[in-house]
mmCIF file of C-alpha atoms and ligand atoms in Angstrom:
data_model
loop_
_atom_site.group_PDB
_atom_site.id
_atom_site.type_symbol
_atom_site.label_atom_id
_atom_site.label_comp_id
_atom_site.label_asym_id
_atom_site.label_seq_id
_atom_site.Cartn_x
_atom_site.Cartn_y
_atom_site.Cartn_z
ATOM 1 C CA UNK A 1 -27.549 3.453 9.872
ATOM 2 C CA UNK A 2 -25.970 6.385 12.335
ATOM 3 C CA UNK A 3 -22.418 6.908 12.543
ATOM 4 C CA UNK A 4 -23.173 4.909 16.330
ATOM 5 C CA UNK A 5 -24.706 1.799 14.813
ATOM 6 C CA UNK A 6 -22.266 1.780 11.987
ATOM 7 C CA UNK A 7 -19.479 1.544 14.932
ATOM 8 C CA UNK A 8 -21.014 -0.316 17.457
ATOM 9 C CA UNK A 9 -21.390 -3.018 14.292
ATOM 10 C CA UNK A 10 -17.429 -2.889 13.037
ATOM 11 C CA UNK A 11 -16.207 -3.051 16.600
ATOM 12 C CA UNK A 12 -18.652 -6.018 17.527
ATOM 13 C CA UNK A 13 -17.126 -7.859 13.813
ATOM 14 C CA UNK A 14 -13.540 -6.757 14.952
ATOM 15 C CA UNK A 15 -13.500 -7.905 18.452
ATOM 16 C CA UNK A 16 -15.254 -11.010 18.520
ATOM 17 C CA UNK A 17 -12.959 -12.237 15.827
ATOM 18 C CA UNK A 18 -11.497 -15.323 17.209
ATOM 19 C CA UNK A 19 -8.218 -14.970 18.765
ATOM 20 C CA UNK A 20 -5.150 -15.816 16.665
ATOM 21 C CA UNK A 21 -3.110 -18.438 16.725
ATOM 22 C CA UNK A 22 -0.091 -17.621 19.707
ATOM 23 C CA UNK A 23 2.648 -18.288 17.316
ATOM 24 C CA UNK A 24 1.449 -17.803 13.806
ATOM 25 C CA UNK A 25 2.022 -20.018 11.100
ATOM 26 C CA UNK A 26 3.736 -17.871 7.933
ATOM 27 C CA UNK A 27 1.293 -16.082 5.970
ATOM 28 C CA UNK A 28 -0.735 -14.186 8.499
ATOM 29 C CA UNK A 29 -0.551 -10.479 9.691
ATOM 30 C CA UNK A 30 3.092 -9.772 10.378
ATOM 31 C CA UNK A 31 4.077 -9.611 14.331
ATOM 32 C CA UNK A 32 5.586 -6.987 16.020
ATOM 33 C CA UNK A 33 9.605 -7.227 16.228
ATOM 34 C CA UNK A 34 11.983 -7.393 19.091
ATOM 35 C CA UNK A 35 14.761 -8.991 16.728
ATOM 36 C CA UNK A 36 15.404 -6.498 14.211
ATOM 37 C CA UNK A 37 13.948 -6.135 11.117
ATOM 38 C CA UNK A 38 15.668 -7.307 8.031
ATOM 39 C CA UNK A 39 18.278 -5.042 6.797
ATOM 40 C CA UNK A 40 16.181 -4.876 3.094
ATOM 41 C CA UNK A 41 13.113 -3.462 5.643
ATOM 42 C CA UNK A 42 15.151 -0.530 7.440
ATOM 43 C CA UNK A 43 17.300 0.618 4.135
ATOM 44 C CA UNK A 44 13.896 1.276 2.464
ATOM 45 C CA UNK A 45 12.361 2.932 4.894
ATOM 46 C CA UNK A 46 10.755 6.218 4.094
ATOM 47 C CA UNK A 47 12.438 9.836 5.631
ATOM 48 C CA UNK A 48 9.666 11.888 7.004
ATOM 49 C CA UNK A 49 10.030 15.882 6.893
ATOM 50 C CA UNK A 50 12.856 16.305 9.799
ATOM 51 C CA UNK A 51 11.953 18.624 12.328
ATOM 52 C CA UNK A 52 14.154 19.713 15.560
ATOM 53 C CA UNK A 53 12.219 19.770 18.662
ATOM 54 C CA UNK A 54 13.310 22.546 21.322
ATOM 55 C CA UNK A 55 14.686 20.663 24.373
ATOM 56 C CA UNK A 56 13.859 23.164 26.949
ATOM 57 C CA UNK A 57 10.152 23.383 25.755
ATOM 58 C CA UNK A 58 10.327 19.566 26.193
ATOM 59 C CA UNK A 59 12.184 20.179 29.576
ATOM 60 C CA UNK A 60 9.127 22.339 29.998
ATOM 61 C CA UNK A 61 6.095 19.724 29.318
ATOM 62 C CA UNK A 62 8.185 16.796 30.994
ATOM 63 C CA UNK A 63 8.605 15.093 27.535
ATOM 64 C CA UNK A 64 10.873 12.288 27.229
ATOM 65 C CA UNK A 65 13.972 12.550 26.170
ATOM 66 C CA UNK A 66 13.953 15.522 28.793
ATOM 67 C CA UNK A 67 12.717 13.830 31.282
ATOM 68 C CA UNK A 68 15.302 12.843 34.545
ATOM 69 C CA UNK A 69 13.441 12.366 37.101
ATOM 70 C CA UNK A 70 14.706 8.328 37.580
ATOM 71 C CA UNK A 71 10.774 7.261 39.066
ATOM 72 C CA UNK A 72 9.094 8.261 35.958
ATOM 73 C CA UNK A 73 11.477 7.288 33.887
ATOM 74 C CA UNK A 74 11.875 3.528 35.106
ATOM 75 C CA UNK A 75 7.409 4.060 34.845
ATOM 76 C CA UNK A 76 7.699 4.925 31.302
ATOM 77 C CA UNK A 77 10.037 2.055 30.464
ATOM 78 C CA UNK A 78 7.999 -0.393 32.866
ATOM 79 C CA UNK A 79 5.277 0.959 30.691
ATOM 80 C CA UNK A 80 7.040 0.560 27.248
ATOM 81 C CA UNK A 81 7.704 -3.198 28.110
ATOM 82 C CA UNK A 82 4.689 -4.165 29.196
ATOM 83 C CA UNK A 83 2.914 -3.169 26.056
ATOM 84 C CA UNK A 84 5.129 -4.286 24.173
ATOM 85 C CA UNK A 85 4.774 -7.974 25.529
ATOM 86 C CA UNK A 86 1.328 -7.168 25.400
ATOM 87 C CA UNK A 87 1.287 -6.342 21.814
ATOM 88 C CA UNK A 88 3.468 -9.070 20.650
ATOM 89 C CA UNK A 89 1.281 -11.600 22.558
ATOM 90 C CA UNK A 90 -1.666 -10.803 20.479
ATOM 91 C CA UNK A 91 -0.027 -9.589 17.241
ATOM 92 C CA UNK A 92 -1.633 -6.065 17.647
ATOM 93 C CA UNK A 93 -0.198 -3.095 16.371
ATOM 94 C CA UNK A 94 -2.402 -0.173 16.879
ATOM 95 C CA UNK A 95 -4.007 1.207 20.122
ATOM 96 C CA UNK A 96 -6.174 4.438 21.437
ATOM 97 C CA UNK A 97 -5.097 5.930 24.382
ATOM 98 C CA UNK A 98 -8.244 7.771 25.814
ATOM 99 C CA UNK A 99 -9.028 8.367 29.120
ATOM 100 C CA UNK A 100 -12.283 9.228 31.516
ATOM 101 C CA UNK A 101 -12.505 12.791 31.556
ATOM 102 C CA UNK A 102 -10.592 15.567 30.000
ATOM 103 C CA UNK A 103 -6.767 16.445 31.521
ATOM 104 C CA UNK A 104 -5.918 12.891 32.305
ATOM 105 C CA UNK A 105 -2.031 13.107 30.494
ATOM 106 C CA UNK A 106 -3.516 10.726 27.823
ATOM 107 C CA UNK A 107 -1.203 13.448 25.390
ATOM 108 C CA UNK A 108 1.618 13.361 28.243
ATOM 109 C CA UNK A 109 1.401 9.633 28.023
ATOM 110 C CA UNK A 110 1.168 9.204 24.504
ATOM 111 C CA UNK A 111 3.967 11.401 23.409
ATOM 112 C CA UNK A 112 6.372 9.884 26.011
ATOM 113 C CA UNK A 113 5.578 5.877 25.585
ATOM 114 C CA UNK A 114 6.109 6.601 21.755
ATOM 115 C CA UNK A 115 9.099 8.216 22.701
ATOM 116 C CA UNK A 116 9.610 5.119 24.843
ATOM 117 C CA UNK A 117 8.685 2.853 22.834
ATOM 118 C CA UNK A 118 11.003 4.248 19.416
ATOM 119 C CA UNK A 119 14.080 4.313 22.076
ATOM 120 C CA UNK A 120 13.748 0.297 21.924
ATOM 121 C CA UNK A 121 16.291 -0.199 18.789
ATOM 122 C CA UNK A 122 14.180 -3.194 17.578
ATOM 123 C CA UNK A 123 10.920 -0.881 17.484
ATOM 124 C CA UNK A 124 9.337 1.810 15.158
ATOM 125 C CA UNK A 125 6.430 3.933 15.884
ATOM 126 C CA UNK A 126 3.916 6.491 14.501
ATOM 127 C CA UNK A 127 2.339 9.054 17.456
ATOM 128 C CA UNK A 128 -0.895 10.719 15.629
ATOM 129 C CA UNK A 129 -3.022 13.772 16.983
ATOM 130 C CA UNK A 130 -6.313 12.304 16.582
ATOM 131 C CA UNK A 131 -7.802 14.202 19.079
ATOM 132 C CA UNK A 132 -9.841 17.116 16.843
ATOM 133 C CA UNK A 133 -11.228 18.995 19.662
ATOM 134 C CA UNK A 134 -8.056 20.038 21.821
ATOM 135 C CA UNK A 135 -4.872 18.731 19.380
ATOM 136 C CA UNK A 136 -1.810 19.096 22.124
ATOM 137 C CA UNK A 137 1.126 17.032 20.552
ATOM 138 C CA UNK A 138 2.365 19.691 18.425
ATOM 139 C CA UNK A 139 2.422 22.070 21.178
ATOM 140 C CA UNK A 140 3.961 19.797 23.878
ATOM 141 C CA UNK A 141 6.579 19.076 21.220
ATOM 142 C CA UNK A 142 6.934 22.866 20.289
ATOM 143 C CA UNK A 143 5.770 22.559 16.723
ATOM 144 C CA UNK A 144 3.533 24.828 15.393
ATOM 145 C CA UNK A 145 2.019 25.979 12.246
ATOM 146 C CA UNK A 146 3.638 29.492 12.066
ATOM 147 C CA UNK A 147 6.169 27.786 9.761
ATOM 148 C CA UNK A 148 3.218 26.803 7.661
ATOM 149 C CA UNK A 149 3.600 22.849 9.061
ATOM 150 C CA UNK A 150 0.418 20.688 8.110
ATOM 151 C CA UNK A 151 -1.446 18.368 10.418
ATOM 152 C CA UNK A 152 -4.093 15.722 10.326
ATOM 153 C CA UNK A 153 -7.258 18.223 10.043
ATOM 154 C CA UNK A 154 -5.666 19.122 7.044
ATOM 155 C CA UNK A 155 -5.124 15.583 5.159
ATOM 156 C CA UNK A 156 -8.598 14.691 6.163
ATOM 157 C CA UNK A 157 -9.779 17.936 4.420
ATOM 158 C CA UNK A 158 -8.232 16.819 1.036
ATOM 159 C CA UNK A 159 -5.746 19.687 1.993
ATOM 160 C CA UNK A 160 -2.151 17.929 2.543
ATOM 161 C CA UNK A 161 -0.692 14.534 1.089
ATOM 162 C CA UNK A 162 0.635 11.846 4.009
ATOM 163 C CA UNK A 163 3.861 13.049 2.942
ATOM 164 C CA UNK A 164 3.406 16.902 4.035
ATOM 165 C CA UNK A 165 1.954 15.776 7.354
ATOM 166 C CA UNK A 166 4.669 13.181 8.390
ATOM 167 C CA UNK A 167 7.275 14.377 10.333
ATOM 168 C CA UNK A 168 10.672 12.783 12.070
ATOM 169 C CA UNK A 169 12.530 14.490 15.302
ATOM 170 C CA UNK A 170 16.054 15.068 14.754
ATOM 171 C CA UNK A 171 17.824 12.116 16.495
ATOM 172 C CA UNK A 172 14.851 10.027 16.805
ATOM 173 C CA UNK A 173 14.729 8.048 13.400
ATOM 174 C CA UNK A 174 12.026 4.883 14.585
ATOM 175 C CA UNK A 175 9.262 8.115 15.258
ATOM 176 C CA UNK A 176 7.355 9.724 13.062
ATOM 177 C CA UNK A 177 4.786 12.037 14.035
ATOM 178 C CA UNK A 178 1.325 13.668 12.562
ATOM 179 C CA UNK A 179 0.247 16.211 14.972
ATOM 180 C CA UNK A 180 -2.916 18.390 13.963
ATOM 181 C CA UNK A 181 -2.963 21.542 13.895
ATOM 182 C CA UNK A 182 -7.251 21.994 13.675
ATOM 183 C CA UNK A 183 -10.084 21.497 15.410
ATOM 184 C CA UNK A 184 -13.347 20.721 13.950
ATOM 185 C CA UNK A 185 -16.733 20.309 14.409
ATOM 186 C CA UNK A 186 -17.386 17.093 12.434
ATOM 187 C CA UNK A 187 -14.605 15.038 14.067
ATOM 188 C CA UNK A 188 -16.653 11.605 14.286
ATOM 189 C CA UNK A 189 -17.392 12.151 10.970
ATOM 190 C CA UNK A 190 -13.844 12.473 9.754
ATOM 191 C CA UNK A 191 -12.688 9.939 11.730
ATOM 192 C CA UNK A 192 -15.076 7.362 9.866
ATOM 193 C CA UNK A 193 -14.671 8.836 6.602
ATOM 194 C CA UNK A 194 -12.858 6.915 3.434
ATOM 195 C CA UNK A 195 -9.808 9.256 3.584
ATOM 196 C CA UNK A 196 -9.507 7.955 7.410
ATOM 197 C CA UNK A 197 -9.423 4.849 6.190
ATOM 198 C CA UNK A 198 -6.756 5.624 3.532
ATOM 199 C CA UNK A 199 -4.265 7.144 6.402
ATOM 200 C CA UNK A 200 -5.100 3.875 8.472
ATOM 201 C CA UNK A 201 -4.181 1.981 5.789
ATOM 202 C CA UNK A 202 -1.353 3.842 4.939
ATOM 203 C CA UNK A 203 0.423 3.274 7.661
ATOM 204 C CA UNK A 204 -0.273 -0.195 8.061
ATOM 205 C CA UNK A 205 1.741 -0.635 5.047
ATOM 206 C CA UNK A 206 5.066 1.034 5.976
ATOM 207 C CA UNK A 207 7.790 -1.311 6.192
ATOM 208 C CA UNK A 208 9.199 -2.089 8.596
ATOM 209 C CA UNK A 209 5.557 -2.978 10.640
ATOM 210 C CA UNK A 210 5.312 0.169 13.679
ATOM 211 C CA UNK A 211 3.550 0.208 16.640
ATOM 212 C CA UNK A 212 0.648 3.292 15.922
ATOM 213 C CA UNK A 213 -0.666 4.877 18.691
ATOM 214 C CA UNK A 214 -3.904 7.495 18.300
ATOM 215 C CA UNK A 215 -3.769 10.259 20.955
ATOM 216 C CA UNK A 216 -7.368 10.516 21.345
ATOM 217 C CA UNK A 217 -10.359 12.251 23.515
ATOM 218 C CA UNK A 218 -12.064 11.590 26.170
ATOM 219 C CA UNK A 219 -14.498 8.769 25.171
ATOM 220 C CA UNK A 220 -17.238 10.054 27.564
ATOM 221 C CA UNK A 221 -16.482 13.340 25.802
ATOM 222 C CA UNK A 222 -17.324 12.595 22.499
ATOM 223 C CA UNK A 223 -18.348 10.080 20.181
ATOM 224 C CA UNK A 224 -14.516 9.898 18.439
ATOM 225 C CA UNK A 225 -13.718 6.940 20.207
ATOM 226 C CA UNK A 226 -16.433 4.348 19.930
ATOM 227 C CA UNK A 227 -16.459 5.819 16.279
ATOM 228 C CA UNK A 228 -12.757 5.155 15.434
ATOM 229 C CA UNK A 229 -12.295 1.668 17.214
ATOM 230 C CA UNK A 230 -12.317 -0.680 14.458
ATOM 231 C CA UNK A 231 -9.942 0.980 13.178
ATOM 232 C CA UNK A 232 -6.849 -0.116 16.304
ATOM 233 C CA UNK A 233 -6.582 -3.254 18.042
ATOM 234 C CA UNK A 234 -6.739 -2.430 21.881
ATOM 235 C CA UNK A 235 -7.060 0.793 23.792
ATOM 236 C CA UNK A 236 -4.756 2.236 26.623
ATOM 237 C CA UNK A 237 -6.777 3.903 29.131
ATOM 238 C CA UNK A 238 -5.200 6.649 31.596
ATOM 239 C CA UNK A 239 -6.702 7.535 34.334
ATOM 240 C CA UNK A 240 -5.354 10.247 37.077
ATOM 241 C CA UNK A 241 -5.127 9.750 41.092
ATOM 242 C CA UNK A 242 -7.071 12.411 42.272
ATOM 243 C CA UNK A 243 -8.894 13.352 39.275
ATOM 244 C CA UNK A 244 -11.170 10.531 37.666
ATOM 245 C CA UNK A 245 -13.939 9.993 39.988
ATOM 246 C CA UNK A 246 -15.192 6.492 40.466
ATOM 247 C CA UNK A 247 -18.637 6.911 37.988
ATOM 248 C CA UNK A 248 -16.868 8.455 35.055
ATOM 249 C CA UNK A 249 -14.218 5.726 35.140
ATOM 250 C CA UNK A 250 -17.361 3.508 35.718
ATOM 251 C CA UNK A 251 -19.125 4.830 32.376
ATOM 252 C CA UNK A 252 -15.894 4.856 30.904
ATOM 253 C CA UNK A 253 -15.074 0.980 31.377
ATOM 254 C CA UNK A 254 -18.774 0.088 30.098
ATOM 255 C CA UNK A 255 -18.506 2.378 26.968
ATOM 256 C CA UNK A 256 -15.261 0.137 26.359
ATOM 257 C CA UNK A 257 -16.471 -3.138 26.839
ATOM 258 C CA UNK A 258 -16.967 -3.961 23.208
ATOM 259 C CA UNK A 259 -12.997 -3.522 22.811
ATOM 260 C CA UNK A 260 -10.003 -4.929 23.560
ATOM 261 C CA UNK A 261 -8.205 -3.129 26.466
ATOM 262 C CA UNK A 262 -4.746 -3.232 26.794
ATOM 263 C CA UNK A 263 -4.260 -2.115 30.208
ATOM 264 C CA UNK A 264 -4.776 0.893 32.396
ATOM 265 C CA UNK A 265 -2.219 3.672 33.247
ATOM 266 C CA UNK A 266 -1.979 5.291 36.139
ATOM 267 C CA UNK A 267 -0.795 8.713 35.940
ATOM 268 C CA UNK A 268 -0.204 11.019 38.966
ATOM 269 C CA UNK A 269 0.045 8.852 41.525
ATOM 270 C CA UNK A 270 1.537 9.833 44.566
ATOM 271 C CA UNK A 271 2.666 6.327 45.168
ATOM 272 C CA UNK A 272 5.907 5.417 44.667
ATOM 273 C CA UNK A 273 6.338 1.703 45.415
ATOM 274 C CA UNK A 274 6.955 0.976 41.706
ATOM 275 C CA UNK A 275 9.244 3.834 41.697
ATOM 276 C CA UNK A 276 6.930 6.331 39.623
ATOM 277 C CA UNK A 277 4.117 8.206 39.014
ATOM 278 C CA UNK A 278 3.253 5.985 36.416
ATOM 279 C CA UNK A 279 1.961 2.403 37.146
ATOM 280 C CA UNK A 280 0.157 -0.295 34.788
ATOM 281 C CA UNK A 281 -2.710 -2.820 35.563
ATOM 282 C CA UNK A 282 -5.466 -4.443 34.600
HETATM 283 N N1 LIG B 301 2.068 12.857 35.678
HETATM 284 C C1 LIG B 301 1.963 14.166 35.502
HETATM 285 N N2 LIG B 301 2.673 14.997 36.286
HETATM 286 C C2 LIG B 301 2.583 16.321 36.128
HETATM 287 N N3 LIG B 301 1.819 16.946 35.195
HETATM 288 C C3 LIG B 301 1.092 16.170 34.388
HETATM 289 C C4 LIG B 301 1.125 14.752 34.490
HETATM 290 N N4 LIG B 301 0.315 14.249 33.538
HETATM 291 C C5 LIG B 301 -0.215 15.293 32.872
HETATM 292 N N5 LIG B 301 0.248 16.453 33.391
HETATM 293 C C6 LIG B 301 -0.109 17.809 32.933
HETATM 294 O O1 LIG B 301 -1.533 17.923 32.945
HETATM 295 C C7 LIG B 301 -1.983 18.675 31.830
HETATM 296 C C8 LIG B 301 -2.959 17.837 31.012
HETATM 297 O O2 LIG B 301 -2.226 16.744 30.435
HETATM 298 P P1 LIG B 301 -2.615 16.150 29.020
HETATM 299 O O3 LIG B 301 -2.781 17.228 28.020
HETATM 300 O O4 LIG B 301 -1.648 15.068 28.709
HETATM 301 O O5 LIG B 301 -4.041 15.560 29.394
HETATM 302 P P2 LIG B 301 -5.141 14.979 28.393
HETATM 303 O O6 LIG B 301 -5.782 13.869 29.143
HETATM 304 O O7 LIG B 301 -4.534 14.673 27.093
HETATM 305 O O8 LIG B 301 -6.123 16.218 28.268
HETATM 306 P P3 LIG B 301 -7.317 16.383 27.192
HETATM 307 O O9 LIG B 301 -8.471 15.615 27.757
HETATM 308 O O10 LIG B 301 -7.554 17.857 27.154
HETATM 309 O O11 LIG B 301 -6.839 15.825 25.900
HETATM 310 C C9 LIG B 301 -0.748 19.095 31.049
HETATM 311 O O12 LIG B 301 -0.362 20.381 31.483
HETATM 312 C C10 LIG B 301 0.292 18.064 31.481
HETATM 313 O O13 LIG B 301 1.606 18.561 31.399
HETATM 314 MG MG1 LIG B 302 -5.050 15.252 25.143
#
């Protein structure tokens, strides 16, 4: 069976699970916080390698906590809420954020609703690179490898343990980041392999539960996406005023319709009605 069929099978068994219960009885998958987690949860909880990020290269890529323009900031937290709600409802953790076509601000928006979304005392989150054709986080962040910092590509490869490629901003304690640092040619192949599922697993096991969200390609791009989904609950899907043209967002919506979609993001919209260039919908 292809890498395809092998996909188009897990994401057919994952989605059409039926839906669980709204308010579950003890025992099942554990929800999503807004009370905070138990005091025994956050005094264990691991310390990633610390890293300082460079506030005027954030200044530079409009990354959040930079960010002070008050539209997009009341979009990103409009954003981070809704999700959140959206999450909880369903008891999913995990999401994609992919896009149309390439130069979207699926990075832009990743980086900044984690950033968002770890800001919210009550929630913790892992951002990871998994886009292995054009990996941006690092360098919107202003890590890179000169300092001999290893990414995803390099885990994958049998090269780094999930220690060496987990790392925690100065001043931000609920993120943790794996950025990549590699590109490859095999990336669908990767993405499905056992040591994928290891990470996956991995970090479904940290205590206290996060909220993980995959920076990821294009899905008309590649085949990454339809090949990872089983892995996350729900994609995020940006698309850009001005930029995504009605067919690929048209191709785009029926190569997702096996999956749960969490919502649409609007990026570069001139409107301003809801205050920013950011707005959410179904
Ligand atoms: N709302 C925005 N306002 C201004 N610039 C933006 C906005 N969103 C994204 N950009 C810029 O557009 C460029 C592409 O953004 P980004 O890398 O997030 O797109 P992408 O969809 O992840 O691209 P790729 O398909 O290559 O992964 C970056 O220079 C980013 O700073
Ligand atoms: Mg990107």
């Amino acid at each position: 069976m292809s890498i395809i069929e092998e996909a188009v099978r897990k994401t057919a068994e994952r989605y059409h699970r039926p839906a669980p219960p709204e308010q579950p009885a003890s025992g099942g998958r554990p929800r999503l916080r807004r009370v905070p987690p138990p005091a025994t949860e956050t005094a264990n909880v691991r310390r990633f390698q610390p890293v300082t990020l460079d506030r005027a290269v954030l200044d530079d890529n409009s990354i959040l906590p930079q960010i002070t323009d008050p539209g997009a900031l009341r979009g990103y937290k409009i954003l981070r809420t809704r999700m959140l709600r959206r999450l909880e409802a369903n008891q999913w953790h995990s999401f994609a954020v992919t896009g149309a076509t390439p130069g979207e601000g699926k990075t832009l928006t990743s980086i900044n609703l984690a950033m968002a979304l770890a800001q919210d005392p009550n929630t913790w989150v892992f951002l990871v690179d998994l886009d292995l054709h054009r990996p941006k986080v690092a360098s919107y962040l202003g890590l890179n490898n000169s300092l001999g910092e290893r990414g995803l590509t390099d885990y994958l490869l049998g090269d780094a343990t999930f220690e060496q490629i987990m790392y925690t901003p100065a001043g931000m304690d609920r993120l943790a980041i794996i950025p990549n640092f590699q590109t490859v040619a095999n990336a669908s192949e990767l993405l499905t392999s056992p040591r994928m599922d290891e990470l996956v697993q991995t970090l479904e096991a940290e205590t206290p539960r996060r909220v993980v969200i995959f920076d990821m390609p294009p899905v008309l791009a590649s085949d990454d996406v339809l090949a990872f989904s089983p892995q996350v609950d729900g994609m995020l899907l940006v698309v850009a005023e001005g930029m995504t043209n009605r067919d690929a967002l048209k191709g785009a919506k029926a190569l997702l319709q096996e999956m749960n979609l969490l919502g649409v993001v609007l990026n570069r919209s001139e409107a301003q009605d809801e205050g920013a260039y950011y707005s959410y919908a179904r």
